[in-house]
GROMACS .gro file of C-alpha atoms in nm:
model
  199
    1GLY     CA    1   9.434  10.762  11.591
    2LYS     CA    2   9.448  10.517  11.291
    3ARG     CA    3   9.301  10.169  11.328
    4THR     CA    4   9.532   9.965  11.142
    5GLY     CA    5   9.602   9.610  11.180
    6LYS     CA    6   9.897   9.722  11.527
    7VAL     CA    7   9.648   9.936  11.667
    8ILE     CA    8   9.340   9.740  11.621
    9GLN     CA    9   9.568   9.401  11.734
   10PHE     CA   10   9.677   9.533  12.084
   11ASP     CA   11   9.283   9.705  12.153
   12HIS     CA   12   9.475  10.073  12.159
   13ASP     CA   13   9.150  10.142  12.001
   14GLN     CA   14   8.958  10.110  12.293
   15LEU     CA   15   9.080  10.305  12.513
   16SER     CA   16   8.983  10.556  12.604
   17VAL     CA   17   9.197  10.838  12.440
   18PHE     CA   18   9.234  10.637  12.131
   19GLY     CA   19   9.129  10.963  11.843
   20ILE     CA   20   9.185  11.225  12.096
   21GLY     CA   21   9.322  11.505  11.953
   22GLU     CA   22   9.117  11.423  11.568
   23GLU     CA   23   9.067  11.792  11.476
   24LEU     CA   24   9.443  11.792  11.433
   25SER     CA   25   9.644  11.697  11.024
   26GLU     CA   26   9.873  11.414  11.088
   27GLY     CA   27  10.133  11.732  10.940
   28GLU     CA   28  10.004  11.944  11.257
   29TRP     CA   29  10.060  11.702  11.443
   30ARG     CA   30  10.428  11.628  11.337
   31GLY     CA   31  10.466  12.021  11.338
   32VAL     CA   32  10.366  11.966  11.796
   33VAL     CA   33  10.607  11.709  11.837
   34ARG     CA   34  10.861  11.907  11.676
   35GLN     CA   35  10.797  12.201  11.865
   36LEU     CA   36  10.732  11.927  12.201
   37LEU     CA   37  11.131  11.793  12.103
   38ALA     CA   38  11.267  12.121  12.066
   39GLN     CA   39  11.149  12.280  12.395
   40GLY     CA   40  11.311  11.958  12.536
   41LEU     CA   41  10.970  11.806  12.694
   42LEU     CA   42  10.955  11.469  12.443
   43ALA     CA   43  11.267  11.309  12.377
   44VAL     CA   44  11.373  10.973  12.120
   45GLU     CA   45  11.465  10.698  12.227
   46GLY     CA   46  11.543  10.283  12.103
   47GLU     CA   47  11.589  10.145  11.844
   48TYR     CA   48  11.236  10.207  11.722
   49GLY     CA   49  11.274  10.594  11.767
   50THR     CA   50  11.007  10.572  12.088
   51LEU     CA   51  10.856  10.921  12.194
   52VAL     CA   52  10.890  10.984  12.562
   53LEU     CA   53  10.825  11.251  12.837
   54THR     CA   54  11.132  11.381  12.973
   55GLU     CA   55  11.128  11.490  13.308
   56GLY     CA   56  11.079  11.896  13.224
   57SER     CA   57  10.765  11.762  13.102
   58GLY     CA   58  10.603  11.672  13.435
   59ALA     CA   59  10.514  12.084  13.513
   60VAL     CA   60  10.284  12.034  13.228
   61LEU     CA   61  10.198  11.734  13.284
   62ARG     CA   62  10.076  11.945  13.647
   63ARG     CA   63   9.998  12.275  13.536
   64GLU     CA   64  10.220  12.423  13.665
   65ARG     CA   65  10.354  12.569  13.310
   66GLU     CA   66  10.167  12.635  13.049
   67VAL     CA   67  10.370  12.504  12.672
   68PRO     CA   68  10.339  12.793  12.408
   69LEU     CA   69  10.325  12.575  12.020
   70ARG     CA   70  10.326  12.820  11.704
   71LYS     CA   71  10.106  12.727  11.502
   72GLU     CA   72  10.221  12.543  11.202
   73PRO     CA   73  10.130  12.789  10.852
   74LYS     CA   74   9.879  12.492  10.556
   75LYS     CA   75  10.148  12.503  10.297
   76ALA     CA   76  10.085  12.632   9.989
   77ALA     CA   77  10.052  12.513   9.686
   78THR     CA   78  10.364  12.654   9.414
   79SER     CA   79  10.421  12.615   9.070
   80ARG     CA   80  10.718  12.396   9.010
   81SER     CA   81  10.974  12.438   8.699
   82ALA     CA   82  11.015  12.219   8.392
   83SER     CA   83  11.372  12.116   8.556
   84GLY     CA   84  11.219  11.780   8.657
   85SER     CA   85  11.126  11.881   9.073
   86ALA     CA   86  10.794  11.829   8.962
   87ALA     CA   87  10.804  11.429   8.912
   88LYS     CA   88  11.066  11.431   9.167
   89GLY     CA   89  10.771  11.555   9.398
   90GLU     CA   90  10.514  11.310   9.250
   91ARG     CA   91  10.763  11.011   9.303
   92LYS     CA   92  10.809  11.163   9.645
   93ALA     CA   93  10.462  11.187   9.731
   94ARG     CA   94  10.332  10.875   9.570
   95ALA     CA   95  10.671  10.617   9.807
   96ALA     CA   96  10.494  10.826  10.104
   97VAL     CA   97  10.178  10.716  10.090
   98VAL     CA   98  10.210  10.364   9.870
   99GLU     CA   99  10.188  10.068  10.030
  100LEU     CA  100  10.488   9.811   9.980
  101PRO     CA  101  10.460   9.496   9.792
  102GLU     CA  102  10.536   9.248  10.101
  103ARG     CA  103  10.793   9.084   9.910
  104LEU     CA  104  10.969   9.423   9.951
  105VAL     CA  105  10.868   9.395  10.347
  106PRO     CA  106  11.172   9.264  10.471
  107ALA     CA  107  11.462   9.473  10.254
  108PHE     CA  108  11.203   9.834  10.408
  109GLU     CA  109  11.235   9.707  10.802
  110ALA     CA  110  11.606   9.575  10.764
  111LEU     CA  111  11.671   9.955  10.674
  112ARG     CA  112  11.466  10.103  10.947
  113VAL     CA  113  11.681   9.836  11.170
  114TRP     CA  114  12.014  10.024  11.000
  115ARG     CA  115  11.874  10.360  10.981
  116ALA     CA  116  11.793  10.359  11.412
  117GLU     CA  117  12.128  10.230  11.413
  118GLN     CA  118  12.286  10.507  11.304
  119ALA     CA  119  12.120  10.719  11.424
  120ARG     CA  120  12.172  10.588  11.838
  121GLU     CA  121  12.507  10.644  11.735
  122GLN     CA  122  12.524  10.997  11.643
  123GLY     CA  123  12.253  11.053  11.882
  124VAL     CA  124  12.005  11.240  11.715
  125PRO     CA  125  11.606  11.116  11.573
  126ALA     CA  126  11.547  10.881  11.294
  127TYR     CA  127  11.420  11.064  11.122
  128VAL     CA  128  11.710  11.270  11.057
  129ILE     CA  129  11.908  11.033  10.841
  130PHE     CA  130  11.595  10.928  10.618
  131HIS     CA  131  11.229  10.922  10.658
  132ASP     CA  132  11.046  10.643  10.606
  133ALA     CA  133  10.871  10.753  10.260
  134THR     CA  134  11.268  10.763  10.178
  135LEU     CA  135  11.320  10.411  10.251
  136ARG     CA  136  10.993  10.281  10.084
  137GLU     CA  137  11.150  10.419   9.789
  138ILE     CA  138  11.493  10.347   9.786
  139VAL     CA  139  11.402   9.944   9.855
  140THR     CA  140  11.116  10.003   9.508
  141VAL     CA  141  11.346  10.146   9.332
  142TRP     CA  142  11.676   9.925   9.478
  143PRO     CA  143  11.987  10.085   9.364
  144SER     CA  144  12.298   9.821   9.309
  145SER     CA  145  12.551  10.109   9.351
  146VAL     CA  146  12.606  10.524   9.518
  147ARG     CA  147  12.523  10.657   9.205
  148GLU     CA  148  12.217  10.451   9.122
  149LEU     CA  149  12.082  10.528   9.495
  150GLY     CA  150  12.135  10.930   9.515
  151SER     CA  151  11.803  10.937   9.213
  152VAL     CA  152  11.596  10.828   9.521
  153SER     CA  153  11.457  11.126   9.631
  154GLY     CA  154  11.506  11.247   9.981
  155VAL     CA  155  11.882  11.177   9.878
  156GLY     CA  156  12.072  11.430   9.889
  157GLU     CA  157  12.489  11.495   9.810
  158LYS     CA  158  12.512  11.510  10.191
  159LYS     CA  159  12.331  11.170  10.288
  160LEU     CA  160  12.472  10.994   9.964
  161ALA     CA  161  12.819  11.053  10.130
  162THR     CA  162  12.742  10.973  10.469
  163TYR     CA  163  12.545  10.668  10.448
  164GLY     CA  164  12.542  10.580  10.095
  165GLU     CA  165  12.792  10.258  10.131
  166GLY     CA  166  12.540  10.214  10.436
  167VAL     CA  167  12.249  10.156  10.251
  168ILE     CA  168  12.367   9.981   9.994
  169GLY     CA  169  12.558   9.722  10.179
  170VAL     CA  170  12.215   9.619  10.332
  171LEU     CA  171  12.039   9.572  10.022
  172ALA     CA  172  12.397   9.426   9.937
  173GLY     CA  173  12.323   9.192  10.221
  174LEU     CA  174  12.010   9.116  10.106
  175ASP     CA  175  11.863   8.870   9.877
  176GLY     CA  176  11.828   9.100   9.515
  177GLY     CA  177  11.516   9.287   9.544
  178VAL     CA  178  11.217   9.224   9.334
  179SER     CA  179  11.351   8.844   9.098
  180GLU     CA  180  11.288   8.867   8.706
  181ALA     CA  181  11.040   8.690   8.700
  182GLU     CA  182  10.824   8.859   8.827
  183GLY     CA  183  10.854   9.076   8.587
  184ASP     CA  184  10.817   9.420   8.701
  185HIS     CA  185  11.208   9.504   8.842
  186TRP     CA  186  11.395   9.490   8.482
  187PRO     CA  187  11.755   9.693   8.555
  188GLU     CA  188  11.755  10.042   8.384
  189THR     CA  189  11.937  10.020   8.056
  190ASP     CA  190  12.003  10.310   7.748
  191ALA     CA  191  12.286  10.048   7.604
  192GLU     CA  192  12.194   9.782   7.334
  193PRO     CA  193  12.208   9.422   7.430
  194GLU     CA  194  12.592   9.178   7.333
  195PRO     CA  195  12.493   8.948   7.083
  196ASP     CA  196  12.633   8.672   7.383
  197ASP     CA  197  12.275   8.818   7.491
  198TRP     CA  198  12.042   8.753   7.331
  199VAL     CA  199  11.838   8.485   7.346
   0.00000   0.00000   0.00000
């Protein structure tokens, strides 16, 4: 486990099981969880995508059944073409690790609630809709149209067609993202300002 604010607040770092499994990386643990979900030993429940044990996991806990798990291969570094995929990969990595400014957290949480509703309606885990990293990038970019949303890493054509209007609707229902007074969010445009726009 990680000693995050919530973990410390609820004394989870004081549990006897805290830190067990630290020999595996976060990516390896994600692989274990994916495999347990696929084998029906874990399920995703609730608005927040909580992992729960299924009835089938009882036999594993009683050591009546062994669970074969495949070790996740290390991802090899690949060379990227000059087509822009390197820049897209860098944006995705940044979005996954950068903490959001406090003013964007409510929008991020609103998108997570929306995502949970979509996942519940479709009977799929929330990450199937969008990963947290994608939601972080969405609130950072704050697209005002479905077309702009399509430029966000993690939003392909299918997800854009399926969820684009919903995401834009959530953002439109909020306070508009970052105010211009804060100086770090200006719409990008190639168009010259009209004379009426000059100050």
